[in-house]
Short mmCIF file of the N, C-alpha and C atoms (twelve columns), coordinates in Angstrom:
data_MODEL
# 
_entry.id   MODEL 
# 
loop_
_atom_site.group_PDB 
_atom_site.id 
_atom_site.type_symbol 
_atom_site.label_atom_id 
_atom_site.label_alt_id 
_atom_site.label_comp_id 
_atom_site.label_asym_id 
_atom_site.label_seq_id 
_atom_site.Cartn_x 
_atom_site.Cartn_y 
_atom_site.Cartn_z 
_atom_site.pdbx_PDB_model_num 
ATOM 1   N N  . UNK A 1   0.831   -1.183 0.000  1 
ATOM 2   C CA . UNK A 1   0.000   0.000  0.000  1 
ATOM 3   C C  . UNK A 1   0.879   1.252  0.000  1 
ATOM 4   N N  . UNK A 2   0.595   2.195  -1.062 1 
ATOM 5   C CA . UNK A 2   1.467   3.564  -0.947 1 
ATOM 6   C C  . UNK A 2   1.254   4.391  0.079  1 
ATOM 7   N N  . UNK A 3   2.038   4.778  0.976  1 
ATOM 8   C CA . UNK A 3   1.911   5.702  1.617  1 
ATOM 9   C C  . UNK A 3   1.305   7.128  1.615  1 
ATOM 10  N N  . UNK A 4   0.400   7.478  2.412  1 
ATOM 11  C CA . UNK A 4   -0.598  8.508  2.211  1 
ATOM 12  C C  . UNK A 4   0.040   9.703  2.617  1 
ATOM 13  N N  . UNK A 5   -0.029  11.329 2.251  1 
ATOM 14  C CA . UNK A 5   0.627   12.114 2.893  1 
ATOM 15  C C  . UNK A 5   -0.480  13.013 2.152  1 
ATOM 16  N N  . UNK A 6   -0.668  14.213 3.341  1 
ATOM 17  C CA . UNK A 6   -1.806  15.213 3.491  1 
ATOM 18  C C  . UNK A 6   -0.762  16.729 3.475  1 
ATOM 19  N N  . UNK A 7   -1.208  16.997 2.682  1 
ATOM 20  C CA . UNK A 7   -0.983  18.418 1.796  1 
ATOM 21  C C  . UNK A 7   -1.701  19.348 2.658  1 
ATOM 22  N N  . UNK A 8   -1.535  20.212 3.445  1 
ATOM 23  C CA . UNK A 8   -2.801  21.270 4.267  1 
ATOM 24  C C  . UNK A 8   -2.093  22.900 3.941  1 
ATOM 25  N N  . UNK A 9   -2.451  23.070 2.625  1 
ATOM 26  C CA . UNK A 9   -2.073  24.800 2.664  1 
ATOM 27  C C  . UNK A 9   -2.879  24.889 1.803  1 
ATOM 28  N N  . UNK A 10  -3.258  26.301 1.817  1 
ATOM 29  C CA . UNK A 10  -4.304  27.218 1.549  1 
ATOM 30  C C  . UNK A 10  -3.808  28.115 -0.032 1 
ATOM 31  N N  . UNK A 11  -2.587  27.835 -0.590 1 
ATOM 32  C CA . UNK A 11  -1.560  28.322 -2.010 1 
ATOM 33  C C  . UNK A 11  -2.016  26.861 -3.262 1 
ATOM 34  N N  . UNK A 12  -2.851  27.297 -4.115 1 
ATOM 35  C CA . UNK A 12  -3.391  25.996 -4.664 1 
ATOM 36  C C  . UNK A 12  -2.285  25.928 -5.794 1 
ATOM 37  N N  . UNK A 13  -1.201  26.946 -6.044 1 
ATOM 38  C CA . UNK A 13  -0.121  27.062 -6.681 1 
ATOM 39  C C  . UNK A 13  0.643   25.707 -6.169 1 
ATOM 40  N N  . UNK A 14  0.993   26.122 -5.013 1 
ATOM 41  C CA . UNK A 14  1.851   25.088 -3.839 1 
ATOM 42  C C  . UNK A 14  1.193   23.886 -3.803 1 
ATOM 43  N N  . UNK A 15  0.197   23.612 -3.909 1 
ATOM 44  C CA . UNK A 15  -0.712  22.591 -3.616 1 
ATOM 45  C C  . UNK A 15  -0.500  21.658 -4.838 1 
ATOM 46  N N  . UNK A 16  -0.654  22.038 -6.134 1 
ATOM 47  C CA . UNK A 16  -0.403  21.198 -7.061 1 
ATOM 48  C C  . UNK A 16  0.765   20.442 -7.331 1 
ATOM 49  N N  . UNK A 17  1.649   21.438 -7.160 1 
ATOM 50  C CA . UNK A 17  2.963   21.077 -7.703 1 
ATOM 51  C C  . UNK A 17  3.465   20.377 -6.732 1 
ATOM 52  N N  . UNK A 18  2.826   20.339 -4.849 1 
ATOM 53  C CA . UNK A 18  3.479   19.113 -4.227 1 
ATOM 54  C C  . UNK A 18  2.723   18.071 -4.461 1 
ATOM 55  N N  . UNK A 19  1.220   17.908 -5.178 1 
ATOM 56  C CA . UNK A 19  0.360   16.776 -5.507 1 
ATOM 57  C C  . UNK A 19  1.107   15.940 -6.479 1 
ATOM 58  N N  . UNK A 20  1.216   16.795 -7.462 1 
ATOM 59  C CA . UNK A 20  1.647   16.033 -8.880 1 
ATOM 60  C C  . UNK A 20  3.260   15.280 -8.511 1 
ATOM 61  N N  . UNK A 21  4.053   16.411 -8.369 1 
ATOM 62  C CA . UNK A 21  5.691   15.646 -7.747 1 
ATOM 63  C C  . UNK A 21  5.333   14.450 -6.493 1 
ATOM 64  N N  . UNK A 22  4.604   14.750 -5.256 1 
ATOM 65  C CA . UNK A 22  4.633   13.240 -4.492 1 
ATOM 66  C C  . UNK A 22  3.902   12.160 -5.455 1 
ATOM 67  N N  . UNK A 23  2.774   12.739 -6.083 1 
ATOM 68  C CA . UNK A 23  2.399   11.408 -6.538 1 
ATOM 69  C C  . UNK A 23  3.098   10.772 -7.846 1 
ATOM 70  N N  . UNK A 24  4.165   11.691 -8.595 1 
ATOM 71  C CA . UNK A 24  5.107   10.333 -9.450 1 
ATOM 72  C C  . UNK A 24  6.063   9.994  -8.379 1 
ATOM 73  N N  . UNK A 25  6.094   10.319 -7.476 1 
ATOM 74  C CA . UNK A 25  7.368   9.969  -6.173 1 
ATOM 75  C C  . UNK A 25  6.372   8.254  -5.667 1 
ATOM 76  N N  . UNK A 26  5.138   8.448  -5.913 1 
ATOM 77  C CA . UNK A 26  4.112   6.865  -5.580 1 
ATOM 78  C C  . UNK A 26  4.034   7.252  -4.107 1 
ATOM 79  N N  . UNK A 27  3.542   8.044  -3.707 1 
ATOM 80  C CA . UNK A 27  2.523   8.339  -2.858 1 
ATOM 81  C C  . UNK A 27  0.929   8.626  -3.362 1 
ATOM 82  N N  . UNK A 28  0.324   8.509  -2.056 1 
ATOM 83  C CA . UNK A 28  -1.353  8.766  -2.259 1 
ATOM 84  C C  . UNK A 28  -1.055  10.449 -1.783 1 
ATOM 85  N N  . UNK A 29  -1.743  11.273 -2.356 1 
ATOM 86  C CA . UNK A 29  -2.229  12.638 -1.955 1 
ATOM 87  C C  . UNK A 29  -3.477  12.948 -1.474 1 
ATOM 88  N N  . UNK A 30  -3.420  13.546 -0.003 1 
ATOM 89  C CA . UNK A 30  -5.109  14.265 -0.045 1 
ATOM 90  C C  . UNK A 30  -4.860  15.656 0.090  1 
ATOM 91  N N  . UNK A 31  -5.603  16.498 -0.019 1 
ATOM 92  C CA . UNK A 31  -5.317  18.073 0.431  1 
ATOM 93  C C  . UNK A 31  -6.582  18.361 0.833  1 
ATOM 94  N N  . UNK A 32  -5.761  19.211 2.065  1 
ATOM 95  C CA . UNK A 32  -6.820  20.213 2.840  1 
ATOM 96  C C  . UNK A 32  -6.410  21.771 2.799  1 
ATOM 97  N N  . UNK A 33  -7.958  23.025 2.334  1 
ATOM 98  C CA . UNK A 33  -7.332  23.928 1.913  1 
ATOM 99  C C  . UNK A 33  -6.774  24.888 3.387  1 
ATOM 100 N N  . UNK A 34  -7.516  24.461 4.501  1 
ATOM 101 C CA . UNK A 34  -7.385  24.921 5.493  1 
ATOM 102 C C  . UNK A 34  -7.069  23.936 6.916  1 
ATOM 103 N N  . UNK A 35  -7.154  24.832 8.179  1 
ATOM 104 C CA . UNK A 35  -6.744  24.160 9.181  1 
ATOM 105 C C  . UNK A 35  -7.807  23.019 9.648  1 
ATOM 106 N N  . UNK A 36  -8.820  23.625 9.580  1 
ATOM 107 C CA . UNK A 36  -10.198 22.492 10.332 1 
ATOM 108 C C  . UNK A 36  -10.331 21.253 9.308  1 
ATOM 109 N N  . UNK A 37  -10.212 22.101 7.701  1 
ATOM 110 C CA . UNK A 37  -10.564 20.220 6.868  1 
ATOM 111 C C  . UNK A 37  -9.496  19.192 7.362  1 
ATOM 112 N N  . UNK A 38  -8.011  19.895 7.722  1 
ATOM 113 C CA . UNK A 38  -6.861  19.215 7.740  1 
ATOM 114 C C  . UNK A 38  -7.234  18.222 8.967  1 
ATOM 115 N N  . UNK A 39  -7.815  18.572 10.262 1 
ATOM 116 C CA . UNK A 39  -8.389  18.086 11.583 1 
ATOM 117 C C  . UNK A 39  -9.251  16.989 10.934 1 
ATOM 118 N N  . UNK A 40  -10.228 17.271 10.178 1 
ATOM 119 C CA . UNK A 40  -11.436 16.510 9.374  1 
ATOM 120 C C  . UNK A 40  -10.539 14.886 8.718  1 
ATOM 121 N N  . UNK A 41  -9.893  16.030 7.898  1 
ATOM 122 C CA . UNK A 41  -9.134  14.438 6.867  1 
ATOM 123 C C  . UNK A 41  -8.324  13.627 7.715  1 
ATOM 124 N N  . UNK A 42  -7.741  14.308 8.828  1 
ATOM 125 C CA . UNK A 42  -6.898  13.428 9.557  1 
ATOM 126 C C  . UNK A 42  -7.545  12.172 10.451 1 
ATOM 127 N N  . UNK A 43  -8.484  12.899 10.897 1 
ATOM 128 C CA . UNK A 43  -9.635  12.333 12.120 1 
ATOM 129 C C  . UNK A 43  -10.305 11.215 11.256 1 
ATOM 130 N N  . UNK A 44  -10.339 11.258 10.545 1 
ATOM 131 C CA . UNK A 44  -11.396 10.531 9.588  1 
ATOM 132 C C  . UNK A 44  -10.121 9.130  8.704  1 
ATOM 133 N N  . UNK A 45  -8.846  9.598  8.542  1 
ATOM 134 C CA . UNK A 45  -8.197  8.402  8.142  1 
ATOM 135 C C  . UNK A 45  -6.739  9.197  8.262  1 
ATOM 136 N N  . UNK A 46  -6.227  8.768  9.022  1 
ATOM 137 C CA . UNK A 46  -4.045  9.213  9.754  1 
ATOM 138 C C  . UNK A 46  -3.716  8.982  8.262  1 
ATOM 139 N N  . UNK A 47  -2.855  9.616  8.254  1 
ATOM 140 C CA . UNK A 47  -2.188  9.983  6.522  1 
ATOM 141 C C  . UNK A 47  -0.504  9.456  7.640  1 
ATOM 142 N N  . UNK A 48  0.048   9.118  6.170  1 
ATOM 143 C CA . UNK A 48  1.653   8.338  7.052  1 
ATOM 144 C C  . UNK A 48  2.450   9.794  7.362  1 
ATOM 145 N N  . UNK A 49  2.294   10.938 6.331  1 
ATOM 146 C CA . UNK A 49  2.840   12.164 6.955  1 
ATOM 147 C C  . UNK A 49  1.931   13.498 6.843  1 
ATOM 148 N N  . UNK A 50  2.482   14.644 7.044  1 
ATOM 149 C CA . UNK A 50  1.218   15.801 6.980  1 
ATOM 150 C C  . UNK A 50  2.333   16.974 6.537  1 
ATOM 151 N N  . UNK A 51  2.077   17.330 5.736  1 
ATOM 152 C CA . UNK A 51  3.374   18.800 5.235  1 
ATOM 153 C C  . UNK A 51  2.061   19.774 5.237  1 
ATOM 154 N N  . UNK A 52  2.360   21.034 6.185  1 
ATOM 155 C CA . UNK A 52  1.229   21.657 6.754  1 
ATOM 156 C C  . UNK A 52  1.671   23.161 6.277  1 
ATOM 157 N N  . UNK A 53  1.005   24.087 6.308  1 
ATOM 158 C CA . UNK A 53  1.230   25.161 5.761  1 
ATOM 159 C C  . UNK A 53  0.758   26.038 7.517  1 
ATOM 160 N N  . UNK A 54  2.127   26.842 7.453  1 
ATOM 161 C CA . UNK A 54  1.676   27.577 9.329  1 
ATOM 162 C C  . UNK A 54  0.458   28.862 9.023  1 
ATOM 163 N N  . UNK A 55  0.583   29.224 7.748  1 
ATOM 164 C CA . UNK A 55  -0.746  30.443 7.890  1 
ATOM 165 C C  . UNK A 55  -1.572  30.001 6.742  1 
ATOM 166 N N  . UNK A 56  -2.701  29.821 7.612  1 
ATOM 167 C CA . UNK A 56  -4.052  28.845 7.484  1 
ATOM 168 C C  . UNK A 56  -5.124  29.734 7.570  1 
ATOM 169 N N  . UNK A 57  -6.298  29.815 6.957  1 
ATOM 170 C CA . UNK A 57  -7.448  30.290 7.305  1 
ATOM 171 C C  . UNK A 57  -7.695  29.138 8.177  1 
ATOM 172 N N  . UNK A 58  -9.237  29.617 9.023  1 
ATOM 173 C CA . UNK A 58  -10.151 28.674 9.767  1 
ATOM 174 C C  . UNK A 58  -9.013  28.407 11.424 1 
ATOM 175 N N  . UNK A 59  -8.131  27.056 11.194 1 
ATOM 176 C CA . UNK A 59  -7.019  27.172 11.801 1 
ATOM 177 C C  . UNK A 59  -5.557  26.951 11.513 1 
ATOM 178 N N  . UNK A 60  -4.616  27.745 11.855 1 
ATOM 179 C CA . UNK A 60  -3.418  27.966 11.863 1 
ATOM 180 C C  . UNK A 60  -2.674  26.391 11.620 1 
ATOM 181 N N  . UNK A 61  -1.447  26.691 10.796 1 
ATOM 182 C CA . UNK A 61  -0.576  25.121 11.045 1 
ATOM 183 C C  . UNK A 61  -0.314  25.285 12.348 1 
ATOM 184 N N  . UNK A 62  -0.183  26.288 13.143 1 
ATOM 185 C CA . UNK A 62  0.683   25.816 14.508 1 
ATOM 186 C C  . UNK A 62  -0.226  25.535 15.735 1 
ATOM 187 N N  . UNK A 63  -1.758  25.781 15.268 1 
ATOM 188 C CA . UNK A 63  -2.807  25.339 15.942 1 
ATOM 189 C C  . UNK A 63  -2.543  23.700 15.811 1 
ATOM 190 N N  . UNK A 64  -3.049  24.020 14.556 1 
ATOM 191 C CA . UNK A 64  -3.042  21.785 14.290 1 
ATOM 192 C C  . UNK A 64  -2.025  20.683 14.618 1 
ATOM 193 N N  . UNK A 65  -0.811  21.654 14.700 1 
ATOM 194 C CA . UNK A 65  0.313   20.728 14.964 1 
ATOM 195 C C  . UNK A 65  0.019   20.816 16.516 1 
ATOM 196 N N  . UNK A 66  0.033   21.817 17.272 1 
ATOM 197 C CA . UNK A 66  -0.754  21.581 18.584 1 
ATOM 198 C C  . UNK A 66  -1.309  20.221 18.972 1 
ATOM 199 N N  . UNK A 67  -2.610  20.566 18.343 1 
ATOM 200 C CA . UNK A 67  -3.667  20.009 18.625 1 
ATOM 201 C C  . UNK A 67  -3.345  18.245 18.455 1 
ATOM 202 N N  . UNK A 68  -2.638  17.868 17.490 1 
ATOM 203 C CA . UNK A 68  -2.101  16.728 16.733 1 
ATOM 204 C C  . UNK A 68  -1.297  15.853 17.792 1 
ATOM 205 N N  . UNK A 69  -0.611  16.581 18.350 1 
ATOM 206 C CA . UNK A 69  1.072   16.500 19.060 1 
ATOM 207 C C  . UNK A 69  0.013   16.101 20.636 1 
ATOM 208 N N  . UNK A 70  -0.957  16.880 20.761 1 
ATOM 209 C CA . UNK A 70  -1.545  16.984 22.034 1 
ATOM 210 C C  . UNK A 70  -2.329  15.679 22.097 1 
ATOM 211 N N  . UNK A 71  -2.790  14.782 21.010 1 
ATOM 212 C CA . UNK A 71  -2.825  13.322 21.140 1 
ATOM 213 C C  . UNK A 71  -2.030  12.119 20.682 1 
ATOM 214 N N  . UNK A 72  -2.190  10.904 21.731 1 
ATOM 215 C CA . UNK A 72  -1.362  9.979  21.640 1 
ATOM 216 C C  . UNK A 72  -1.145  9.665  20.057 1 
ATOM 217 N N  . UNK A 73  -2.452  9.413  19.779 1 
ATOM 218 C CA . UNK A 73  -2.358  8.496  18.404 1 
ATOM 219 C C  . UNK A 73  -1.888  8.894  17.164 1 
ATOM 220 N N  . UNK A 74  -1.055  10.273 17.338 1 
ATOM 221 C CA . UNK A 74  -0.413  11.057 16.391 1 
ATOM 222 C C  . UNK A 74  1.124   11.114 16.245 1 
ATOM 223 N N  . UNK A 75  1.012   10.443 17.360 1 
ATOM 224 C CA . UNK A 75  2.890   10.426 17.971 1 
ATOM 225 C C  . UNK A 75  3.957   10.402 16.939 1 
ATOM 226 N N  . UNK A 76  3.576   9.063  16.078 1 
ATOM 227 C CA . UNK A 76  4.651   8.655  14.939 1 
ATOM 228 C C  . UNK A 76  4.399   9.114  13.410 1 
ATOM 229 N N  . UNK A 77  3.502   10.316 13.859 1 
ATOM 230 C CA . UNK A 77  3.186   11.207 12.561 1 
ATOM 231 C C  . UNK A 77  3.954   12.023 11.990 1 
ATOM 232 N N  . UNK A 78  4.968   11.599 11.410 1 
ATOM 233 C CA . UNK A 78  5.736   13.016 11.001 1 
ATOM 234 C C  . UNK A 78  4.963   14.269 10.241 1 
ATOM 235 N N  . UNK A 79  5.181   15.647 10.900 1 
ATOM 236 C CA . UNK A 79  4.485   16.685 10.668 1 
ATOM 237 C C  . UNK A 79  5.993   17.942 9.831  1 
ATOM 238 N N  . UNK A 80  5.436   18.000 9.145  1 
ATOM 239 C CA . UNK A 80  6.553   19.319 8.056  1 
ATOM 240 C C  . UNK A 80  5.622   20.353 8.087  1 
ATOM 241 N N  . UNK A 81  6.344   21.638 8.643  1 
ATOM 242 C CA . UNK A 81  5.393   22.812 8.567  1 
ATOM 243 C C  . UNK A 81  6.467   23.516 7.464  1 
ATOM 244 N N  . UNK A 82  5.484   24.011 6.266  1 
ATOM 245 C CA . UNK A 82  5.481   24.841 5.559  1 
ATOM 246 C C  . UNK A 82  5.144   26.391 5.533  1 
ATOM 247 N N  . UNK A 83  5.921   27.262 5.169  1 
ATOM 248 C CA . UNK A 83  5.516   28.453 5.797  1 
ATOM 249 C C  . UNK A 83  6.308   29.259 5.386  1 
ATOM 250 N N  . UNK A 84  6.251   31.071 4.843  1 
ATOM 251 C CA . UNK A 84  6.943   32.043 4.697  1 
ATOM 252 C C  . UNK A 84  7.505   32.694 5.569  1 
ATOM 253 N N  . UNK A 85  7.154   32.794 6.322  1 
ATOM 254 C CA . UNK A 85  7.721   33.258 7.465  1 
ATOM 255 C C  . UNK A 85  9.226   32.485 7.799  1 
ATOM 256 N N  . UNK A 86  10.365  33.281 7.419  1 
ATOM 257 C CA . UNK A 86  11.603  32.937 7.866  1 
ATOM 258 C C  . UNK A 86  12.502  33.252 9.340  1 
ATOM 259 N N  . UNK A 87  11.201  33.627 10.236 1 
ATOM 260 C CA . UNK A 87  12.454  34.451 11.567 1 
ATOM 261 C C  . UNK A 87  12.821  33.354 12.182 1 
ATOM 262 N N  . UNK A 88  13.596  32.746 12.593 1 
ATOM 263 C CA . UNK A 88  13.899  32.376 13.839 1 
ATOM 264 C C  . UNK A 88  12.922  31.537 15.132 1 
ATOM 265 N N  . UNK A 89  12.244  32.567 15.221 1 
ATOM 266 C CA . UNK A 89  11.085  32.947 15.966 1 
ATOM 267 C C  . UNK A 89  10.006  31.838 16.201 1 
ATOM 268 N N  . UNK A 90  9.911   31.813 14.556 1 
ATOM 269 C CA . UNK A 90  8.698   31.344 14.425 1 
ATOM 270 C C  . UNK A 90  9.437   29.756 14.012 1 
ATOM 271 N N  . UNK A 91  10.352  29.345 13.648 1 
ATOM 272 C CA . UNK A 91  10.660  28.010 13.221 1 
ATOM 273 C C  . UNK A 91  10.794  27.362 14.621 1 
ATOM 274 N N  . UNK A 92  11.614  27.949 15.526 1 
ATOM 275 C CA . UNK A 92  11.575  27.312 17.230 1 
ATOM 276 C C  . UNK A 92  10.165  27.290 17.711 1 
ATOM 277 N N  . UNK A 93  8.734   28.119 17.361 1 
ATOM 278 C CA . UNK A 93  7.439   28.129 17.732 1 
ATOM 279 C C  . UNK A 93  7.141   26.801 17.368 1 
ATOM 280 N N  . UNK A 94  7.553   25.971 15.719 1 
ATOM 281 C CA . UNK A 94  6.887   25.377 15.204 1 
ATOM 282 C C  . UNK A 94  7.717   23.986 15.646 1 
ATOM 283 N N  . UNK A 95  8.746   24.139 15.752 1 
ATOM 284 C CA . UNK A 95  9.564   22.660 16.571 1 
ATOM 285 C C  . UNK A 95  9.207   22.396 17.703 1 
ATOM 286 N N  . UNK A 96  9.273   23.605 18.988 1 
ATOM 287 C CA . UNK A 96  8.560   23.701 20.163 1 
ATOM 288 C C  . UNK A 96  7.182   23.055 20.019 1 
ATOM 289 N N  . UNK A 97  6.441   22.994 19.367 1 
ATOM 290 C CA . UNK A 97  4.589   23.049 19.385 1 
ATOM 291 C C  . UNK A 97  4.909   21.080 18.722 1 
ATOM 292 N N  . UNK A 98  5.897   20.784 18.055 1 
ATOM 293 C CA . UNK A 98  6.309   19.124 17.625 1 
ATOM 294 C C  . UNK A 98  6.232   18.902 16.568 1 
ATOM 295 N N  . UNK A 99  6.656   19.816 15.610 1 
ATOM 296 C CA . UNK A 99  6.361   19.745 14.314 1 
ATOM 297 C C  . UNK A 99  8.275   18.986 13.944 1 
ATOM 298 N N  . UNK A 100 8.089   18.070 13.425 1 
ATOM 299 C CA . UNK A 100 9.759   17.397 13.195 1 
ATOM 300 C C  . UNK A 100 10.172  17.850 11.954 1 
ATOM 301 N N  . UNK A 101 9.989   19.062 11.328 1 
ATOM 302 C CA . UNK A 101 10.938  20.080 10.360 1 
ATOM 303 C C  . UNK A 101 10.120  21.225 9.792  1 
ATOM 304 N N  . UNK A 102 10.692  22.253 9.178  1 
ATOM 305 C CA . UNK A 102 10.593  23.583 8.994  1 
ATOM 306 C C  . UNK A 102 11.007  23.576 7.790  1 
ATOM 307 N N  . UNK A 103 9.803   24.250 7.036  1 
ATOM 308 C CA . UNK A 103 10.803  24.364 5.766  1 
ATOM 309 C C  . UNK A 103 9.992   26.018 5.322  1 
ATOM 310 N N  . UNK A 104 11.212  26.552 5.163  1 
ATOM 311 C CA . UNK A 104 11.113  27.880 4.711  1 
ATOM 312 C C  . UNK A 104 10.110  28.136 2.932  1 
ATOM 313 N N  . UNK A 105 9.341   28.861 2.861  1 
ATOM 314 C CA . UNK A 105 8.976   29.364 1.167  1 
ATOM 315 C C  . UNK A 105 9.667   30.365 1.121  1 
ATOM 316 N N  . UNK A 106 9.750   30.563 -0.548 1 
ATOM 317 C CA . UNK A 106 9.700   29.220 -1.259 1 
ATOM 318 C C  . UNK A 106 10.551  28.292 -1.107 1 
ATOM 319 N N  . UNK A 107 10.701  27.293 -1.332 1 
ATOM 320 C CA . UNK A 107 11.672  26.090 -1.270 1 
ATOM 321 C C  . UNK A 107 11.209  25.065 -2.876 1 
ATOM 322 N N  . UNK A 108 12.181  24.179 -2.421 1 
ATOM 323 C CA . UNK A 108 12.853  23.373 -3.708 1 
ATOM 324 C C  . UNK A 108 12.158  22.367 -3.624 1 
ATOM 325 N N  . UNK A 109 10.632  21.978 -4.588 1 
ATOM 326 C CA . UNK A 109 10.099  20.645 -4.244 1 
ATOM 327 C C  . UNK A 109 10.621  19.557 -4.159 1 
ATOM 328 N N  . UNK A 110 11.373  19.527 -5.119 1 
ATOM 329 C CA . UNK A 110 12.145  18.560 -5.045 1 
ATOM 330 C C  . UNK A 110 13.110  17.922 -3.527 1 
ATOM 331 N N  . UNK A 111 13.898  18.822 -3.318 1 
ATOM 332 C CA . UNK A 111 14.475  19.094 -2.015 1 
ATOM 333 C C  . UNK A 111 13.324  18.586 -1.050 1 
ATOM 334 N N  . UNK A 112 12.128  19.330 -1.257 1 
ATOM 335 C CA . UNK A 112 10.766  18.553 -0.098 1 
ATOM 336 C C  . UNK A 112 10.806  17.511 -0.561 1 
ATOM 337 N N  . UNK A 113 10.231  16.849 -1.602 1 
ATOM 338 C CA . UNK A 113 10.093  15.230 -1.838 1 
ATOM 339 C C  . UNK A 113 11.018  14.654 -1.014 1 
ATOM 340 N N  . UNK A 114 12.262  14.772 -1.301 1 
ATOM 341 C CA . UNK A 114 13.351  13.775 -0.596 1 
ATOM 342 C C  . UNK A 114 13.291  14.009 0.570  1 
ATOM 343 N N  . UNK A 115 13.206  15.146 1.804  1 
ATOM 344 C CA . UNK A 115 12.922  15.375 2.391  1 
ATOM 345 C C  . UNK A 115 11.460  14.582 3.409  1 
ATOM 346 N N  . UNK A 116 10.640  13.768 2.270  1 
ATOM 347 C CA . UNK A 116 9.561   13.223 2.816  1 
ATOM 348 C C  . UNK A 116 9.527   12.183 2.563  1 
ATOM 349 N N  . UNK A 117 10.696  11.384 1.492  1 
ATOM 350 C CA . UNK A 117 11.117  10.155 1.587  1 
ATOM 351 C C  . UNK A 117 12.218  9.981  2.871  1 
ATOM 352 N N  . UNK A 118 13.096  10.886 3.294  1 
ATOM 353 C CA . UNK A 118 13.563  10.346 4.681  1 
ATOM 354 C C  . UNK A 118 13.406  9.941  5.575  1 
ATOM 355 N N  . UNK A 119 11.473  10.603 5.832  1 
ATOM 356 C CA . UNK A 119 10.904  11.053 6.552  1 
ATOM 357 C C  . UNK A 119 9.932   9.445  7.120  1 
ATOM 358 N N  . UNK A 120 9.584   8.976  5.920  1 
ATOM 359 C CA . UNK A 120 8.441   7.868  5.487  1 
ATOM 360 C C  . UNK A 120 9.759   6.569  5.340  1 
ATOM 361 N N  . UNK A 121 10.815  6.644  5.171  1 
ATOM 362 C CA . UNK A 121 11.975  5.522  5.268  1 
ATOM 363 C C  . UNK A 121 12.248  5.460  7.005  1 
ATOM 364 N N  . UNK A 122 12.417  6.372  7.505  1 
ATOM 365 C CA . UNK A 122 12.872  6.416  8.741  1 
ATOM 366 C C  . UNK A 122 11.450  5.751  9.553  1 
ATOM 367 N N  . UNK A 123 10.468  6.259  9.332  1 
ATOM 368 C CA . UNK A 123 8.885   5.601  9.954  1 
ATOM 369 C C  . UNK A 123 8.666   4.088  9.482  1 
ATOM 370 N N  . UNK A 124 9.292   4.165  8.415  1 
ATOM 371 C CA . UNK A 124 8.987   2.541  8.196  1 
ATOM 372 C C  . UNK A 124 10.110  1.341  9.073  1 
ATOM 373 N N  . UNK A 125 11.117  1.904  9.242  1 
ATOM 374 C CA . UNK A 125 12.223  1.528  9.524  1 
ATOM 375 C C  . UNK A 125 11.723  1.388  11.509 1 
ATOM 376 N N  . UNK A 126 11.518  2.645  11.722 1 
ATOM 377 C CA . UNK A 126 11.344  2.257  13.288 1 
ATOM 378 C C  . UNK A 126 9.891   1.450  13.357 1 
ATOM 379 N N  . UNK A 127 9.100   0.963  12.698 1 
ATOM 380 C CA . UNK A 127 7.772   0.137  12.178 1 
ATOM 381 C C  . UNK A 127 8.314   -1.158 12.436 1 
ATOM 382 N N  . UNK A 128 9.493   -1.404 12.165 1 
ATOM 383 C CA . UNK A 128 10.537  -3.025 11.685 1 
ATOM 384 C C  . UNK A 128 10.767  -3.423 12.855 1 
ATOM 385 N N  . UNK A 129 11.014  -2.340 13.670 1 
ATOM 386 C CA . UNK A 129 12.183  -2.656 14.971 1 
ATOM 387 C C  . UNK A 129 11.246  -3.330 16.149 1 
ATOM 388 N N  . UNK A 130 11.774  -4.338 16.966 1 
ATOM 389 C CA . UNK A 130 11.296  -4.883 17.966 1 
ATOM 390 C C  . UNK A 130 11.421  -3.958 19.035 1 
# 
């Protein structure tokens, strides 16, 4: 079964071009345009990762990664927050809150893909281990 990974930004620019690149990478894609569908699609079926966008209508990526992090059954979810915002500031907000990477816009899809094959190798890998 291909591994599922949930797209949650609100840039339908951004949105395509990580749909189309993960899915010849042979992943499943879902997208959510905002924070609450992202809660919806998750609640409703765990995606193997979530590349989240931090400014969200409805709610925020750093709400959801919250909210996510704040239950058990999310634990081994790797979460990628996507986001323009380059300070400092806000990338320690989004590691602090349990998001396991930061990736600055624009960025290099490509660079993300591999980035979310490390991500989905490393989850499968601690999946193996006794």
């Amino acid at each position: 079964m291909k591994p599922t990974i949930l797209v949650a930004d609100d840039e339908p620019a951004i949105v395509l071009s990580l749909q189309v690149l993960l899915q010849k990478a042979g992943y499943t894609v879902r997208v959510a345009r905002n924070g609450e569908e992202a809660m919806e699609l998750i609640a409703a079926a765990k995606p193997d990762l979530v590349l989240l966008d931090a400014m969200m209508p409805k709610r925020d990526g750093f709400d959801v990664c919250q909210s996510l992090r704040a239950d058990p059954a999310y634990d081994d979810m790797p979460i990628i927050m996507l986001t323009a915002k380059s300070r400092d500031v806000e990338r320690q907000k989004g590691i602090a809150l349990g998001a396991n990477d930061y990736v600055t816009k624009p960025f290099s899809t490509r660079d993300l893909v591999t980035l979310v094959k490390g991500y989905l190798e490393e989850k499968a890998l601690a999946g193996t281990t006794p």
